[in-house]
Amino acid sequence: MKRMYTFEQIVFALRKEYLEVENQLNEMKKHTTITGKIVDASFNLIEPGKISLSLIEKQTILNQIKKHLGLYIFGSDTYNFDVTKDILPSYSIGSKDTCYISNLKELRKRIDDIIQSDFGQNIIINKNITIPSNEDKNNSLFIAAPGIELMIESGYPYIYYNPSEDVFVIIKKDKIISLSEIYNLFNLNFDGDYLNNYLCKSIDNYEEKELIIEDNFDSQKAKLQIIEEPKKLILKPKQLKY
């Protein structure tokens, strides 16, 4: 008999694994010192076997205007450096050093630990395939190192679980989002044969809780924060930054 898992089971079971890795990545930030125009530095597992250092530059007035006009390119203020194999004592944007790294030996160990972990080796399924839902083949699930997407309409993002913020971002293409619609999406079924043993084991060991989604939605975008109680998971809308 085939194993079938709901989107709710998959995403909340793997959420625990994502958050453990996020905690490790956040711990690595204490070995960075940023200067000048850089406002944040973070380490990210972008794919199995690859970790990057991301430096975020403070937005200029021009970029703020472009963003307001819809001309701003998302991520254009972020600089990424591959630190998978080599870590430098400092990183530069332009001609000036903007991020200094301390304790290279400890940082090297932490990077290797994440890369070699079960999560780091197994979170990607068969080189980034999408998994069709049992109810509608146009609905598909995409599991990747940065997060989990539930997509509809030929790959249009619909629900994205972002572990770096521990939130769900929900995007509707052509009309407002209904509460019943979101519940239905969490109940979509996916064939466990698409998943590897690591993912199946994580889901099988997950202790389900009652899912409660608060409020209605009056826009085409929503961000839901996750409030965890002993027997409940509550998704509550919060302000979405554009």
PDB file of C-alpha atoms in Angstrom:
ATOM      1  CA  MET A   1       0.000   0.000   0.000  1.00  0.00           C
ATOM      2  CA  LYS A   2       1.351   3.383  -0.972  1.00  0.00           C
ATOM      3  CA  ARG A   3       2.247   5.875   1.719  1.00  0.00           C
ATOM      4  CA  MET A   4       0.362   9.135   1.299  1.00  0.00           C
ATOM      5  CA  TYR A   5       1.242  12.274   3.217  1.00  0.00           C
ATOM      6  CA  THR A   6      -0.637  15.569   3.422  1.00  0.00           C
ATOM      7  CA  PHE A   7       1.114  18.875   2.839  1.00  0.00           C
ATOM      8  CA  GLU A   8       0.401  19.642   6.496  1.00  0.00           C
ATOM      9  CA  GLN A   9       2.214  16.497   7.662  1.00  0.00           C
ATOM     10  CA  ILE A  10       5.183  17.062   5.369  1.00  0.00           C
ATOM     11  CA  VAL A  11       5.790  20.717   6.055  1.00  0.00           C
ATOM     12  CA  PHE A  12       5.355  20.591   9.830  1.00  0.00           C
ATOM     13  CA  ALA A  13       7.405  17.409  10.217  1.00  0.00           C
ATOM     14  CA  LEU A  14      10.271  18.911   8.214  1.00  0.00           C
ATOM     15  CA  ARG A  15       9.882  22.280   9.955  1.00  0.00           C
ATOM     16  CA  LYS A  16      11.628  20.819  13.005  1.00  0.00           C
ATOM     17  CA  GLU A  17      14.583  19.739  10.834  1.00  0.00           C
ATOM     18  CA  TYR A  18      14.761  23.123   9.104  1.00  0.00           C
ATOM     19  CA  LEU A  19      14.717  25.045  12.384  1.00  0.00           C
ATOM     20  CA  GLU A  20      17.520  22.962  13.871  1.00  0.00           C
ATOM     21  CA  VAL A  21      19.721  23.813  10.881  1.00  0.00           C
ATOM     22  CA  GLU A  22      18.643  27.477  10.996  1.00  0.00           C
ATOM     23  CA  ASN A  23      19.763  27.634  14.628  1.00  0.00           C
ATOM     24  CA  GLN A  24      23.163  26.262  13.630  1.00  0.00           C
ATOM     25  CA  LEU A  25      23.458  28.754  10.768  1.00  0.00           C
ATOM     26  CA  ASN A  26      22.486  31.634  13.058  1.00  0.00           C
ATOM     27  CA  GLU A  27      25.097  30.556  15.593  1.00  0.00           C
ATOM     28  CA  MET A  28      27.728  30.974  12.900  1.00  0.00           C
ATOM     29  CA  LYS A  29      26.886  34.682  12.601  1.00  0.00           C
ATOM     30  CA  LYS A  30      28.667  35.380  15.888  1.00  0.00           C
ATOM     31  CA  HIS A  31      31.942  34.805  14.029  1.00  0.00           C
ATOM     32  CA  THR A  32      31.260  37.750  11.686  1.00  0.00           C
ATOM     33  CA  THR A  33      31.811  41.478  12.149  1.00  0.00           C
ATOM     34  CA  ILE A  34      30.246  43.792   9.575  1.00  0.00           C
ATOM     35  CA  THR A  35      31.245  47.362   8.792  1.00  0.00           C
ATOM     36  CA  GLY A  36      30.320  50.247   6.553  1.00  0.00           C
ATOM     37  CA  LYS A  37      27.297  49.867   4.309  1.00  0.00           C
ATOM     38  CA  ILE A  38      26.568  46.227   5.213  1.00  0.00           C
ATOM     39  CA  VAL A  39      23.559  45.872   7.523  1.00  0.00           C
ATOM     40  CA  ASP A  40      23.465  42.097   7.925  1.00  0.00           C
ATOM     41  CA  ALA A  41      25.507  38.951   7.338  1.00  0.00           C
ATOM     42  CA  SER A  42      24.066  35.434   7.277  1.00  0.00           C
ATOM     43  CA  PHE A  43      25.066  31.898   6.364  1.00  0.00           C
ATOM     44  CA  ASN A  44      22.713  29.857   4.184  1.00  0.00           C
ATOM     45  CA  LEU A  45      22.502  26.256   3.040  1.00  0.00           C
ATOM     46  CA  ILE A  46      21.487  26.940  -0.546  1.00  0.00           C
ATOM     47  CA  GLU A  47      21.719  23.357  -1.794  1.00  0.00           C
ATOM     48  CA  PRO A  48      23.159  20.043  -0.543  1.00  0.00           C
ATOM     49  CA  GLY A  49      26.880  20.423  -0.063  1.00  0.00           C
ATOM     50  CA  LYS A  50      26.911  24.195  -0.552  1.00  0.00           C
ATOM     51  CA  ILE A  51      26.823  27.007   2.003  1.00  0.00           C
ATOM     52  CA  SER A  52      27.045  30.696   1.192  1.00  0.00           C
ATOM     53  CA  LEU A  53      27.772  33.846   3.169  1.00  0.00           C
ATOM     54  CA  SER A  54      25.262  36.557   2.279  1.00  0.00           C
ATOM     55  CA  LEU A  55      25.998  40.220   2.928  1.00  0.00           C
ATOM     56  CA  ILE A  56      23.095  42.647   2.699  1.00  0.00           C
ATOM     57  CA  GLU A  57      23.848  46.219   1.751  1.00  0.00           C
ATOM     58  CA  LYS A  58      21.847  49.134   3.098  1.00  0.00           C
ATOM     59  CA  GLN A  59      19.418  50.335   0.461  1.00  0.00           C
ATOM     60  CA  THR A  60      20.196  53.644  -1.151  1.00  0.00           C
ATOM     61  CA  ILE A  61      17.539  56.313  -1.572  1.00  0.00           C
ATOM     62  CA  LEU A  62      17.506  55.463  -5.291  1.00  0.00           C
ATOM     63  CA  ASN A  63      16.805  51.782  -4.582  1.00  0.00           C
ATOM     64  CA  GLN A  64      14.045  52.735  -2.151  1.00  0.00           C
ATOM     65  CA  ILE A  65      12.419  54.850  -4.873  1.00  0.00           C
ATOM     66  CA  LYS A  66      12.825  52.019  -7.411  1.00  0.00           C
ATOM     67  CA  LYS A  67      11.227  49.593  -4.965  1.00  0.00           C
ATOM     68  CA  HIS A  68       8.280  51.946  -4.473  1.00  0.00           C
ATOM     69  CA  LEU A  69       7.852  52.234  -8.258  1.00  0.00           C
ATOM     70  CA  GLY A  70       8.134  48.483  -8.769  1.00  0.00           C
ATOM     71  CA  LEU A  71      11.462  48.789 -10.603  1.00  0.00           C
ATOM     72  CA  TYR A  72      13.641  47.378  -7.832  1.00  0.00           C
ATOM     73  CA  ILE A  73      15.212  43.976  -8.507  1.00  0.00           C
ATOM     74  CA  PHE A  74      14.738  41.672  -5.518  1.00  0.00           C
ATOM     75  CA  GLY A  75      18.057  40.638  -4.040  1.00  0.00           C
ATOM     76  CA  SER A  76      20.053  43.311  -5.853  1.00  0.00           C
ATOM     77  CA  ASP A  77      21.362  44.551  -2.497  1.00  0.00           C
ATOM     78  CA  THR A  78      22.624  41.077  -1.490  1.00  0.00           C
ATOM     79  CA  TYR A  79      26.121  39.743  -2.187  1.00  0.00           C
ATOM     80  CA  ASN A  80      26.782  36.012  -1.896  1.00  0.00           C
ATOM     81  CA  PHE A  81      30.118  34.296  -1.319  1.00  0.00           C
ATOM     82  CA  ASP A  82      30.640  30.538  -1.504  1.00  0.00           C
ATOM     83  CA  VAL A  83      32.202  29.383   1.784  1.00  0.00           C
ATOM     84  CA  THR A  84      31.668  25.666   1.249  1.00  0.00           C
ATOM     85  CA  LYS A  85      35.351  24.796   0.971  1.00  0.00           C
ATOM     86  CA  ASP A  86      37.312  27.960   1.692  1.00  0.00           C
ATOM     87  CA  ILE A  87      36.721  30.753   4.187  1.00  0.00           C
ATOM     88  CA  LEU A  88      38.631  34.015   3.996  1.00  0.00           C
ATOM     89  CA  PRO A  89      39.523  36.243   6.949  1.00  0.00           C
ATOM     90  CA  SER A  90      37.522  39.054   5.336  1.00  0.00           C
ATOM     91  CA  TYR A  91      35.147  39.752   2.445  1.00  0.00           C
ATOM     92  CA  SER A  92      34.964  42.868   0.329  1.00  0.00           C
ATOM     93  CA  ILE A  93      32.316  44.685  -1.649  1.00  0.00           C
ATOM     94  CA  GLY A  94      34.036  47.093  -3.967  1.00  0.00           C
ATOM     95  CA  SER A  95      37.443  48.143  -2.675  1.00  0.00           C
ATOM     96  CA  LYS A  96      36.723  47.998   1.070  1.00  0.00           C
ATOM     97  CA  ASP A  97      36.484  45.062   3.452  1.00  0.00           C
ATOM     98  CA  THR A  98      32.943  44.926   4.790  1.00  0.00           C
ATOM     99  CA  CYS A  99      32.846  41.628   6.706  1.00  0.00           C
ATOM    100  CA  TYR A 100      35.530  40.176   8.957  1.00  0.00           C
ATOM    101  CA  ILE A 101      35.578  36.514  10.009  1.00  0.00           C
ATOM    102  CA  SER A 102      36.894  35.334  13.367  1.00  0.00           C
ATOM    103  CA  ASN A 103      37.760  31.796  14.493  1.00  0.00           C
ATOM    104  CA  LEU A 104      38.064  30.286  11.018  1.00  0.00           C
ATOM    105  CA  LYS A 105      38.753  26.823  12.457  1.00  0.00           C
ATOM    106  CA  GLU A 106      35.514  26.709  14.464  1.00  0.00           C
ATOM    107  CA  LEU A 107      33.511  28.111  11.565  1.00  0.00           C
ATOM    108  CA  ARG A 108      35.020  25.546   9.194  1.00  0.00           C
ATOM    109  CA  LYS A 109      33.922  22.756  11.548  1.00  0.00           C
ATOM    110  CA  ARG A 110      30.372  24.091  11.788  1.00  0.00           C
ATOM    111  CA  ILE A 111      30.058  24.344   8.014  1.00  0.00           C
ATOM    112  CA  ASP A 112      31.305  20.781   7.552  1.00  0.00           C
ATOM    113  CA  ASP A 113      28.909  19.502  10.247  1.00  0.00           C
ATOM    114  CA  ILE A 114      25.901  20.987   8.455  1.00  0.00           C
ATOM    115  CA  ILE A 115      26.985  19.768   5.034  1.00  0.00           C
ATOM    116  CA  GLN A 116      27.582  16.226   6.310  1.00  0.00           C
ATOM    117  CA  SER A 117      24.387  16.072   8.411  1.00  0.00           C
ATOM    118  CA  ASP A 118      21.418  13.924   7.391  1.00  0.00           C
ATOM    119  CA  PHE A 119      19.508  17.105   6.583  1.00  0.00           C
ATOM    120  CA  GLY A 120      22.338  18.542   4.491  1.00  0.00           C
ATOM    121  CA  GLN A 121      22.707  15.338   2.511  1.00  0.00           C
ATOM    122  CA  ASN A 122      19.035  14.408   2.045  1.00  0.00           C
ATOM    123  CA  ILE A 123      16.786  17.476   2.042  1.00  0.00           C
ATOM    124  CA  ILE A 124      16.842  17.658  -1.763  1.00  0.00           C
ATOM    125  CA  ILE A 125      14.908  14.896  -3.504  1.00  0.00           C
ATOM    126  CA  ASN A 126      16.406  13.508  -6.699  1.00  0.00           C
ATOM    127  CA  LYS A 127      17.918  16.800  -7.845  1.00  0.00           C
ATOM    128  CA  ASN A 128      15.061  19.206  -7.322  1.00  0.00           C
ATOM    129  CA  ILE A 129      12.057  17.338  -8.700  1.00  0.00           C
ATOM    130  CA  THR A 130       8.525  18.529  -7.995  1.00  0.00           C
ATOM    131  CA  ILE A 131       5.952  16.157  -6.527  1.00  0.00           C
ATOM    132  CA  PRO A 132       2.419  16.263  -8.006  1.00  0.00           C
ATOM    133  CA  SER A 133      -0.490  16.189  -5.580  1.00  0.00           C
ATOM    134  CA  ASN A 134      -2.818  13.213  -5.629  1.00  0.00           C
ATOM    135  CA  GLU A 135      -5.882  15.436  -6.137  1.00  0.00           C
ATOM    136  CA  ASP A 136      -4.622  17.659  -8.963  1.00  0.00           C
ATOM    137  CA  LYS A 137      -1.412  17.179 -10.969  1.00  0.00           C
ATOM    138  CA  ASN A 138      -1.237  20.949 -11.494  1.00  0.00           C
ATOM    139  CA  ASN A 139      -0.559  21.329  -7.771  1.00  0.00           C
ATOM    140  CA  SER A 140       2.996  20.343  -6.927  1.00  0.00           C
ATOM    141  CA  LEU A 141       5.329  20.289  -3.963  1.00  0.00           C
ATOM    142  CA  PHE A 142       8.946  21.456  -4.110  1.00  0.00           C
ATOM    143  CA  ILE A 143      11.302  20.656  -1.224  1.00  0.00           C
ATOM    144  CA  ALA A 144      14.625  22.506  -1.227  1.00  0.00           C
ATOM    145  CA  ALA A 145      17.339  23.516   1.212  1.00  0.00           C
ATOM    146  CA  PRO A 146      16.062  27.122   1.622  1.00  0.00           C
ATOM    147  CA  GLY A 147      12.420  26.045   2.211  1.00  0.00           C
ATOM    148  CA  ILE A 148       9.295  24.306   0.895  1.00  0.00           C
ATOM    149  CA  GLU A 149       6.959  25.543  -1.855  1.00  0.00           C
ATOM    150  CA  LEU A 150       3.481  24.413  -2.794  1.00  0.00           C
ATOM    151  CA  MET A 151       2.896  25.564  -6.372  1.00  0.00           C
ATOM    152  CA  ILE A 152      -0.061  25.741  -8.738  1.00  0.00           C
ATOM    153  CA  GLU A 153      -0.561  26.815 -12.354  1.00  0.00           C
ATOM    154  CA  SER A 154       2.686  25.619 -13.919  1.00  0.00           C
ATOM    155  CA  GLY A 155       5.009  26.523 -11.119  1.00  0.00           C
ATOM    156  CA  TYR A 156       3.459  29.760  -9.811  1.00  0.00           C
ATOM    157  CA  PRO A 157       4.404  29.957  -6.085  1.00  0.00           C
ATOM    158  CA  TYR A 158       1.370  29.646  -3.838  1.00  0.00           C
ATOM    159  CA  ILE A 159       2.535  28.726  -0.332  1.00  0.00           C
ATOM    160  CA  TYR A 160       6.149  29.058   0.719  1.00  0.00           C
ATOM    161  CA  TYR A 161       7.483  27.941   4.080  1.00  0.00           C
ATOM    162  CA  ASN A 162      10.417  30.196   4.927  1.00  0.00           C
ATOM    163  CA  PRO A 163      12.447  28.634   7.769  1.00  0.00           C
ATOM    164  CA  SER A 164      14.692  31.684   8.187  1.00  0.00           C
ATOM    165  CA  GLU A 165      11.639  33.567   9.528  1.00  0.00           C
ATOM    166  CA  ASP A 166       9.591  30.468  10.438  1.00  0.00           C
ATOM    167  CA  VAL A 167       6.581  31.773   8.505  1.00  0.00           C
ATOM    168  CA  PHE A 168       4.341  30.796   5.618  1.00  0.00           C
ATOM    169  CA  VAL A 169       4.088  33.288   2.749  1.00  0.00           C
ATOM    170  CA  ILE A 170       0.906  32.818   0.718  1.00  0.00           C
ATOM    171  CA  ILE A 171       0.458  34.356  -2.722  1.00  0.00           C
ATOM    172  CA  LYS A 172      -2.723  34.298  -4.778  1.00  0.00           C
ATOM    173  CA  LYS A 173      -2.398  35.233  -8.434  1.00  0.00           C
ATOM    174  CA  ASP A 174      -5.750  36.695  -9.410  1.00  0.00           C
ATOM    175  CA  LYS A 175      -8.078  37.086  -6.410  1.00  0.00           C
ATOM    176  CA  ILE A 176      -8.239  37.315  -2.639  1.00  0.00           C
ATOM    177  CA  ILE A 177      -7.292  34.370  -0.458  1.00  0.00           C
ATOM    178  CA  SER A 178     -10.023  32.475   1.387  1.00  0.00           C
ATOM    179  CA  LEU A 179      -9.570  30.657   4.659  1.00  0.00           C
ATOM    180  CA  SER A 180     -11.200  27.446   3.369  1.00  0.00           C
ATOM    181  CA  GLU A 181      -8.881  27.476   0.371  1.00  0.00           C
ATOM    182  CA  ILE A 182      -5.819  27.504   2.625  1.00  0.00           C
ATOM    183  CA  TYR A 183      -7.171  24.623   4.720  1.00  0.00           C
ATOM    184  CA  ASN A 184      -7.768  22.633   1.521  1.00  0.00           C
ATOM    185  CA  LEU A 185      -4.187  23.156   0.410  1.00  0.00           C
ATOM    186  CA  PHE A 186      -2.791  21.909   3.710  1.00  0.00           C
ATOM    187  CA  ASN A 187      -4.906  18.774   3.204  1.00  0.00           C
ATOM    188  CA  LEU A 188      -3.531  17.965  -0.271  1.00  0.00           C
ATOM    189  CA  ASN A 189      -2.044  14.454  -0.486  1.00  0.00           C
ATOM    190  CA  PHE A 190       1.361  13.500  -1.913  1.00  0.00           C
ATOM    191  CA  ASP A 191       2.776  10.094  -2.778  1.00  0.00           C
ATOM    192  CA  GLY A 192       5.454   9.021  -0.302  1.00  0.00           C
ATOM    193  CA  ASP A 193       7.254   7.074  -3.028  1.00  0.00           C
ATOM    194  CA  TYR A 194       8.679  10.387  -4.255  1.00  0.00           C
ATOM    195  CA  LEU A 195      10.407  10.962  -0.913  1.00  0.00           C
ATOM    196  CA  ASN A 196      13.662   9.474   0.297  1.00  0.00           C
ATOM    197  CA  ASN A 197      14.027   7.408   3.484  1.00  0.00           C
ATOM    198  CA  TYR A 198      15.251  10.355   5.548  1.00  0.00           C
ATOM    199  CA  LEU A 199      12.188  12.456   4.724  1.00  0.00           C
ATOM    200  CA  CYS A 200       9.747   9.570   5.217  1.00  0.00           C
ATOM    201  CA  LYS A 201      11.252   8.748   8.599  1.00  0.00           C
ATOM    202  CA  SER A 202      10.960  12.372   9.726  1.00  0.00           C
ATOM    203  CA  ILE A 203       7.301  12.497   8.670  1.00  0.00           C
ATOM    204  CA  ASP A 204       6.443   9.090  10.167  1.00  0.00           C
ATOM    205  CA  ASN A 205       7.900  10.181  13.518  1.00  0.00           C
ATOM    206  CA  TYR A 206       6.018  13.479  13.519  1.00  0.00           C
ATOM    207  CA  GLU A 207       3.338  13.859  16.194  1.00  0.00           C
ATOM    208  CA  GLU A 208       0.476  15.742  14.578  1.00  0.00           C
ATOM    209  CA  LYS A 209      -1.250  18.679  16.230  1.00  0.00           C
ATOM    210  CA  GLU A 210      -4.534  20.407  15.511  1.00  0.00           C
ATOM    211  CA  LEU A 211      -4.035  23.074  12.846  1.00  0.00           C
ATOM    212  CA  ILE A 212      -5.874  26.351  13.403  1.00  0.00           C
ATOM    213  CA  ILE A 213      -5.663  29.205  10.877  1.00  0.00           C
ATOM    214  CA  GLU A 214      -6.916  32.486  12.265  1.00  0.00           C
ATOM    215  CA  ASP A 215      -8.763  35.284  10.528  1.00  0.00           C
ATOM    216  CA  ASN A 216      -9.801  35.869   6.921  1.00  0.00           C
ATOM    217  CA  PHE A 217      -7.678  37.444   4.210  1.00  0.00           C
ATOM    218  CA  ASP A 218      -8.441  40.521   2.157  1.00  0.00           C
ATOM    219  CA  SER A 219      -5.440  40.628  -0.153  1.00  0.00           C
ATOM    220  CA  GLN A 220      -3.528  38.528  -2.678  1.00  0.00           C
ATOM    221  CA  LYS A 221      -0.586  38.098  -0.299  1.00  0.00           C
ATOM    222  CA  ALA A 222      -0.356  37.027   3.323  1.00  0.00           C
ATOM    223  CA  LYS A 223       2.333  36.075   5.796  1.00  0.00           C
ATOM    224  CA  LEU A 224       1.400  33.639   8.553  1.00  0.00           C
ATOM    225  CA  GLN A 225       3.439  33.337  11.719  1.00  0.00           C
ATOM    226  CA  ILE A 226       3.433  29.996  13.518  1.00  0.00           C
ATOM    227  CA  ILE A 227       2.393  29.818  17.161  1.00  0.00           C
ATOM    228  CA  GLU A 228       3.054  26.403  18.656  1.00  0.00           C
ATOM    229  CA  GLU A 229       1.105  25.099  21.637  1.00  0.00           C
ATOM    230  CA  PRO A 230       1.259  21.620  23.251  1.00  0.00           C
ATOM    231  CA  LYS A 231      -1.595  20.286  21.116  1.00  0.00           C
ATOM    232  CA  LYS A 232      -2.156  23.025  18.553  1.00  0.00           C
ATOM    233  CA  LEU A 233      -0.406  24.820  15.718  1.00  0.00           C
ATOM    234  CA  ILE A 234      -1.877  28.264  15.138  1.00  0.00           C
ATOM    235  CA  LEU A 235      -1.201  30.218  11.947  1.00  0.00           C
ATOM    236  CA  LYS A 236      -1.806  33.903  12.472  1.00  0.00           C
ATOM    237  CA  PRO A 237      -1.583  36.620   9.813  1.00  0.00           C
ATOM    238  CA  LYS A 238       1.105  39.241  10.300  1.00  0.00           C
ATOM    239  CA  GLN A 239       2.075  42.302   8.318  1.00  0.00           C
ATOM    240  CA  LEU A 240       3.732  41.421   5.022  1.00  0.00           C
ATOM    241  CA  LYS A 241       6.734  43.515   4.001  1.00  0.00           C
ATOM    242  CA  TYR A 242       6.900  44.116   0.274  1.00  0.00           C
TER     243      TYR A 242
END
